[in-house]
Short mmCIF file of C-alpha atoms in Angstrom, two decimals:
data_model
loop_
_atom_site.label_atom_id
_atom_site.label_comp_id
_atom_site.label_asym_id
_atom_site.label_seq_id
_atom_site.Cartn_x
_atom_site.Cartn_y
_atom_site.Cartn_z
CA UNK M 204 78.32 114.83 114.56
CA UNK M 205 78.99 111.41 115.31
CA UNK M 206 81.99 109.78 114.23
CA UNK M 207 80.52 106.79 112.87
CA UNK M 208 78.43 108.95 110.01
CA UNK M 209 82.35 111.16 108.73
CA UNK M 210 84.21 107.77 107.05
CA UNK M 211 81.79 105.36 105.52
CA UNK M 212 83.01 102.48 102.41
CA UNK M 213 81.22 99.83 100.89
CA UNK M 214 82.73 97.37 98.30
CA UNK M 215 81.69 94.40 96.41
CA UNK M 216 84.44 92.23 94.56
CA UNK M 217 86.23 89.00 94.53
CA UNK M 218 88.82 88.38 97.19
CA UNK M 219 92.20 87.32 95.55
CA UNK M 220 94.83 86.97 98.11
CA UNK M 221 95.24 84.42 101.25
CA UNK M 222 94.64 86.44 104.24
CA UNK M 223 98.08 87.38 106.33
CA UNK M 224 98.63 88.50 109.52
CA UNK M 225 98.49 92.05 110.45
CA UNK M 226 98.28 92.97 114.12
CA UNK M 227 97.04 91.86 117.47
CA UNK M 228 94.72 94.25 119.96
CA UNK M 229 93.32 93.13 123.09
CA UNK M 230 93.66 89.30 122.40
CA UNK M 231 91.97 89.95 118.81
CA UNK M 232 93.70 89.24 116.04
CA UNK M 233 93.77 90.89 112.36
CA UNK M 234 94.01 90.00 108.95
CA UNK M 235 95.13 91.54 105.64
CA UNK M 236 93.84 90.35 102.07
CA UNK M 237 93.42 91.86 98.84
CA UNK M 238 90.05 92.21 97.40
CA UNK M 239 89.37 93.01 93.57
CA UNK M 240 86.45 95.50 92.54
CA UNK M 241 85.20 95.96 88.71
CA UNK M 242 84.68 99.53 87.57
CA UNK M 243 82.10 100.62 84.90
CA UNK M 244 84.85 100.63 82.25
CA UNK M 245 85.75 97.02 82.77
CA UNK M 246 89.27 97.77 85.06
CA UNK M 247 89.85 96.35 88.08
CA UNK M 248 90.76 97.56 91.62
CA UNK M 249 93.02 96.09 93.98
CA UNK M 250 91.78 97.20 97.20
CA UNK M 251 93.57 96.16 100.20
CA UNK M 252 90.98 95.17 103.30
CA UNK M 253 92.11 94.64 107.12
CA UNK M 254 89.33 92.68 109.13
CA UNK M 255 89.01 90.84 112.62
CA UNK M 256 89.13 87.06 112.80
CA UNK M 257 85.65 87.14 113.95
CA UNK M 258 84.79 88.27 110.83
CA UNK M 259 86.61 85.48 108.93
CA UNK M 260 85.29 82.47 108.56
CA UNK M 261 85.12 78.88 106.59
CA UNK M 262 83.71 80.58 103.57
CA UNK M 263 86.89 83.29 103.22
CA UNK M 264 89.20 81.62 100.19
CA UNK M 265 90.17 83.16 97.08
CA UNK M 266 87.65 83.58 94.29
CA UNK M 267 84.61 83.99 96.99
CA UNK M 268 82.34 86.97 96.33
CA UNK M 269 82.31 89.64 98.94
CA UNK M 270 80.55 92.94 100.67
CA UNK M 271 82.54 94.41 103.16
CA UNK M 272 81.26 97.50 104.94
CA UNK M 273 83.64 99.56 107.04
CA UNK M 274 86.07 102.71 106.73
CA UNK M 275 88.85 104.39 104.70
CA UNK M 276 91.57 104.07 107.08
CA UNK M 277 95.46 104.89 106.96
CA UNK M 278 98.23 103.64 109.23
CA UNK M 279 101.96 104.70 108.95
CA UNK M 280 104.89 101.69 108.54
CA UNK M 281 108.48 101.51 107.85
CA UNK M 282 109.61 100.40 104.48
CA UNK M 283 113.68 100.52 103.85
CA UNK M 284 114.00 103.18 106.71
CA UNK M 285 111.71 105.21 105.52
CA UNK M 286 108.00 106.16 106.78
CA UNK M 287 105.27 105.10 103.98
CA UNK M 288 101.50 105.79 104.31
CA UNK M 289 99.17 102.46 104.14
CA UNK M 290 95.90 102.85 103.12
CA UNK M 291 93.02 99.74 103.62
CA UNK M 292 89.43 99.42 104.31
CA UNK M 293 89.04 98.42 107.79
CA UNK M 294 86.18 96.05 107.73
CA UNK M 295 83.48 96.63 109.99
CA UNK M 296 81.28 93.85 108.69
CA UNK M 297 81.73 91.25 105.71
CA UNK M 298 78.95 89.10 103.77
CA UNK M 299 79.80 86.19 101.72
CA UNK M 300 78.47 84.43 98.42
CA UNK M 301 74.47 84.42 98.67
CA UNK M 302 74.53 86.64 101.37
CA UNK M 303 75.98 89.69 98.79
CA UNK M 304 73.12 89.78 96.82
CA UNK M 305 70.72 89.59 99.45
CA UNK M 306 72.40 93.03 101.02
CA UNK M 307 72.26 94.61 97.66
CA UNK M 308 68.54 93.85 97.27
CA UNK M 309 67.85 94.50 100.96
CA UNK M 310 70.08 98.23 101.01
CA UNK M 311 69.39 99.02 97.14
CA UNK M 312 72.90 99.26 96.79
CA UNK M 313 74.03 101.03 93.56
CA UNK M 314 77.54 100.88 93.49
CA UNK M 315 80.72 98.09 93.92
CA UNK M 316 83.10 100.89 95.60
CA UNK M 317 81.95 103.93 97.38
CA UNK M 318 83.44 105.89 99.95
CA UNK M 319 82.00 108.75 102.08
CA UNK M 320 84.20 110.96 103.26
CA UNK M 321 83.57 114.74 105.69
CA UNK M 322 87.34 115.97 106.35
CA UNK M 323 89.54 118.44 106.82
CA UNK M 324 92.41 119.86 103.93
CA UNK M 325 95.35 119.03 105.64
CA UNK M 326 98.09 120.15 102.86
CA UNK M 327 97.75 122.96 100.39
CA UNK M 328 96.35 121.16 97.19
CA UNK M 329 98.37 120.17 94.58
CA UNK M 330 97.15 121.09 90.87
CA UNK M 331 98.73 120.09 87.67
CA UNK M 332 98.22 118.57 84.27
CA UNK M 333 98.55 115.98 82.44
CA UNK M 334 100.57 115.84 78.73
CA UNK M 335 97.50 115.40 77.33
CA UNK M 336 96.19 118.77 79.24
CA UNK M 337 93.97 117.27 81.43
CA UNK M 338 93.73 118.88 84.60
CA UNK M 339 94.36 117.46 88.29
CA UNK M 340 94.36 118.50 91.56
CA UNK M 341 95.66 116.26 94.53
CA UNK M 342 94.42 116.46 97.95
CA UNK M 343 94.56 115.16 101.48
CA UNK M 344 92.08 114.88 103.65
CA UNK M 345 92.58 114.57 107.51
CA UNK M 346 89.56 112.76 108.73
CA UNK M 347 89.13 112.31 112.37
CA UNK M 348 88.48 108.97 114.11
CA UNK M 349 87.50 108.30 117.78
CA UNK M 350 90.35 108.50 120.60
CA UNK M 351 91.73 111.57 119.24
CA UNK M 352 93.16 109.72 116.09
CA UNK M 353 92.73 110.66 112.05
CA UNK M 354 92.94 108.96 109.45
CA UNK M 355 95.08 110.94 106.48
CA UNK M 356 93.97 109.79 103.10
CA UNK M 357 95.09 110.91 99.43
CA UNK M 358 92.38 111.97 96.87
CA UNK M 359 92.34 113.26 93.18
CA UNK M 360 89.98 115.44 91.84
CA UNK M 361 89.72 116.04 87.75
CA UNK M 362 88.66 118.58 85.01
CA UNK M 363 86.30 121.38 86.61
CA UNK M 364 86.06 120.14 89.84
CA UNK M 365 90.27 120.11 89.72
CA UNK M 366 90.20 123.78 88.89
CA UNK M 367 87.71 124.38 92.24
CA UNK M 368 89.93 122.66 94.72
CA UNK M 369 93.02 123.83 93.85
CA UNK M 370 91.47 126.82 95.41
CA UNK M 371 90.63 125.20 98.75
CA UNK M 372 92.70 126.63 102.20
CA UNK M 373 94.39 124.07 104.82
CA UNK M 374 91.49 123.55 107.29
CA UNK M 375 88.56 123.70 104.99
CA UNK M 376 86.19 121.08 105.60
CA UNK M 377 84.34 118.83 103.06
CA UNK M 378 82.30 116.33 102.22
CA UNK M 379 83.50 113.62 99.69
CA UNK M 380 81.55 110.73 98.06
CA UNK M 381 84.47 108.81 95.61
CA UNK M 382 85.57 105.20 95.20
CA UNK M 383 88.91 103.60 96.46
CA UNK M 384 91.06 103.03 93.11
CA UNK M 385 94.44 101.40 93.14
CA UNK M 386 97.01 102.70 90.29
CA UNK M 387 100.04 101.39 88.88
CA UNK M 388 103.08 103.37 87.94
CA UNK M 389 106.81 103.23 87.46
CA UNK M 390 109.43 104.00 89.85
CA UNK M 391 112.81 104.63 89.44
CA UNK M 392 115.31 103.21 91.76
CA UNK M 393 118.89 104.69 92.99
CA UNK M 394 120.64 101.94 90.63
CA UNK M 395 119.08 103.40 87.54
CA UNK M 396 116.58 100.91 87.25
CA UNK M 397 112.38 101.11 87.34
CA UNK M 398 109.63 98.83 89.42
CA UNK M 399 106.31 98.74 89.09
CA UNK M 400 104.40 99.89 92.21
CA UNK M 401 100.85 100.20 93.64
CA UNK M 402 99.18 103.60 94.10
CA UNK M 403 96.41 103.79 96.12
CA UNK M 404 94.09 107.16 96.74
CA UNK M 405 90.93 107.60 96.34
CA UNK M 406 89.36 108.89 93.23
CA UNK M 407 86.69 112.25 93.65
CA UNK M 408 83.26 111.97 91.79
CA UNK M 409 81.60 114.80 94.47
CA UNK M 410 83.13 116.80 96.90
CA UNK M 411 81.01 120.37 98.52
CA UNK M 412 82.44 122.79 101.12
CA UNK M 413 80.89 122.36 104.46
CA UNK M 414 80.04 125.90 105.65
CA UNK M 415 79.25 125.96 109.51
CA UNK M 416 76.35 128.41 110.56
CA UNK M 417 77.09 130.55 113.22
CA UNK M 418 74.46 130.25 115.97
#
């Protein structure tokens, strides 16, 4: 199986952030900027997107419309000494303003965030629930990129589907359709006190057990 078909995102939204330097490969530089997704029920996403200069041009400012196509990726960094997972869509194409709808018309796109996914459990899945006794399981997903690297990325699954993957083994390999969600919650610091922080992971609606056939 090719690569290029086991991480697939698309999003449509509004970018709201000045782009900011993220790293330099091979002479080509990369950006960072936030872009922000409706859902059905009226939230919003905050969804963070990494893209090449070439792919940035006079039209990028905030309050443009957007389609980038590209993949789920992860990346570790260093925040007060200790090792955080980053999670962005690494753009692998971008179309601005008039050239958004045209896509959506042209690909009979359906959705403003979707993410396909075929991985590997990589940690024995977390189920709990809620005060409100609705049930979750969390999972991560080790899906492999080219030169031997993988991307590691967080997912929740809910209600019945919860109950099934809580019963998945490390190594078990899926296929995942879900959107990239970002989520805020509290944190309490060693002084006593709280901040707000962004959660990002990305939010089941399908996931099936791929079962290889012996040949």
């Amino acid at each position: 199986m090719s690569l290029n078909n086991t991480n697939n995102t698309i999003l449509v939204g509004i970018i709201v952030s000045e782009k900011t330097f993220s790293h330099e490969m091979y002479g080509e530089i990369f950006y960072n900027f936030n872009v922000e997704v409706k859902r059905l029920s009226d939230e919003k996403d905050i969804i963070p997107v990494t893209a090449s200069e070439v792919l940035i041009d006079s039209r990028f400012g905030i309050g443009t419309k957007i389609l980038v196509k590209g993949q789920f990726r992860s990346y570790n960094t260093t925040e007060e000494e200790k090792n955080k997972l980053k999670l962005t869509i690494f753009a692998k194409d971008i179309f601005y303003n008039e050239e958004v709808d045209e896509q959506i018309k042209e690909n009979k796109e359906q959705t403003l965030n979707q993410v396909n996914l075929i991985g590997y459990i990589c940690k024995k899945p977390i189920y709990r629930e809620t005060p409100k006794g609705r049930e979750i399981t969390d999972l991560l997903l080790a899906v492999n990129r080219a030169y031997n690297k993988s991307d590691y990325i967080p997912a929740i699954t809910w209600g019945r589907m919860a109950r099934m993957c809580k019963k998945f083994e490390v190594g078990t390999e899926v296929s995942v359709t879900g959107r990239f969600q970002s989520r805020e919650y509290e944190k309490k610091c060693d002084n006593g006190k709280t901040e707000i922080k962004t959660a990002y992971e990305l939010s089941v609606m399908l996931i099936e057990e791929n079962v290889r056939k012996e040949v």
